[in-house]
Amino acid sequence: MLNNISQRASEFPDNPIRGLEPLANQARAAGINIIPLNIGAPDTFSPKQSIESAVQFLQNTPALKYGPSAGNLDLIAQLTRFYTKKCGFTGISPENLMVTQGASEALDLVFYAVADQEDTIATPDPTYPNYLTIANKNSLKMYALPTSIQAGFHLSKESLENLPEDLKAIIWSSPNNPTGAVYQEEELQMLLEISRQRKIWLIADEVYRSLVFEQDKPGFYRAPSILDYATKEDLERIIVLDSMSKLLGLCGARIGSITAPSELIKTMVKIASTRGCPSTISQAAITSINEIPDSFFVDNRAVFQQRRDLLYTKLAELADLGVVVPPQPPEGAFYLVVELTGINGADFAKWLLTEYPALAKTKETLFITPMLTNSGGFYLDRSRGKSQIRLAYVISEELLVKAVEILKKAISLYLSTRK
Ligand SMILES: Cc1ncc(COP(=O)(O)O)c(C=O)c1O
């Protein structure tokens, strides 16, 4: 055993989304077919324009050189156009933008740039676990704004009262990971009001903005954005994150962006210079973003909406087994959080990968994500969410039907073995 691993590294929390991967690999090696509901990697195709522009770049590039730390100028110009023309945002120019290695790097840079050690950042609870781990890595404190399954995980006025004195920022994702909630004008206005009163940063993680359902409008459509309601002065305190993993289904390209006041962008580019530049090959894939037809976004939205409806309806039918779904289907992204009454989510997720196949005499099982694990999870308040799991509907409808059948059988079996 090595004795020179730092204490902070040794104590770094497990990733609740990837933490069970070794058990899943063992099950696969034993010939078990695993239906993946655990990770938010869309199974839809990446746009052909992106693949073609990356191929073209490689064919015409004799040497892969470093690019600018803020991202390639032509990509920044194309993103400015996309956000202005396609998304309809105003007040964004190239100096308000930088390209990052996914929204994940963006989070690290933003947290480092807006808060000092021991400062506090608030987030709706449950939240995206990387906010918690990245805050931990930067020695920041996180403050929970409680939301509940009964209220469809929406923000309430009460959850935003009595915020701590040393609060530097509020971060949220909408459409939300893990809950699928899409914050509406009233919620976004409440956040803006707090930012005005307390002069704090608002960090809007809008990586799922194109996956918002029940929109009968034709063409590209996006979720309500904090930018829709911000005044010019508000923009001085607003940071918006984007990810090509979700917008374009290009997870492996690792490209995201930050939109922020130009002074903050300059500071973050200075910090980002330590990693040189984002991959120039991946950036080339995004440079064609404005050539992607609306049908790409429309078709994707339709696929996920259909899956959401199917999964929500099928799970609601399992009420007798103690499965609790939110009162309405989630409005966006591709996640559904359900409560399994009387079941510990972390134990159940592990049991599905280890014991269920033999007990049920089957070669097929599920990979699900518990909302709380021993060392981490989606909840900041660790007294909550123990019996909740997150399901990512990034598999075909046929597989989703099969997955719910397995879940039904597994819940009964699990409960009978625990009596
Ligand atoms: C809410 C949210 N923010 C950020 C990210 C990170 O995205 P990326 O793949 O661009 O690093 C994810 C990925 O799942 C996410 O769900």
PDB file of N, CA, C and O in Angstrom, residues 81 316 389:
ATOM      1  N   ARG A  81     -22.730  33.112 -32.406  1.00  0.00           N
ATOM      2  CA  ARG A  81     -23.843  33.142 -33.363  1.00  0.00           C
ATOM      3  C   ARG A  81     -24.963  32.192 -32.918  1.00  0.00           C
ATOM      4  O   ARG A  81     -26.140  32.541 -32.955  1.00  0.00           O
ATOM      5  N   ALA A 316     -45.357   4.529 -12.619  1.00  0.00           N
ATOM      6  CA  ALA A 316     -46.517   4.937 -11.812  1.00  0.00           C
ATOM      7  C   ALA A 316     -47.411   3.728 -11.539  1.00  0.00           C
ATOM      8  O   ALA A 316     -48.089   3.663 -10.513  1.00  0.00           O
ATOM      9  N   ILE A 389     -33.798   6.502  -6.191  1.00  0.00           N
ATOM     10  CA  ILE A 389     -32.835   6.146  -7.245  1.00  0.00           C
ATOM     11  C   ILE A 389     -33.081   7.055  -8.447  1.00  0.00           C
ATOM     12  O   ILE A 389     -34.164   7.612  -8.593  1.00  0.00           O
TER      13      ILE A 389
END
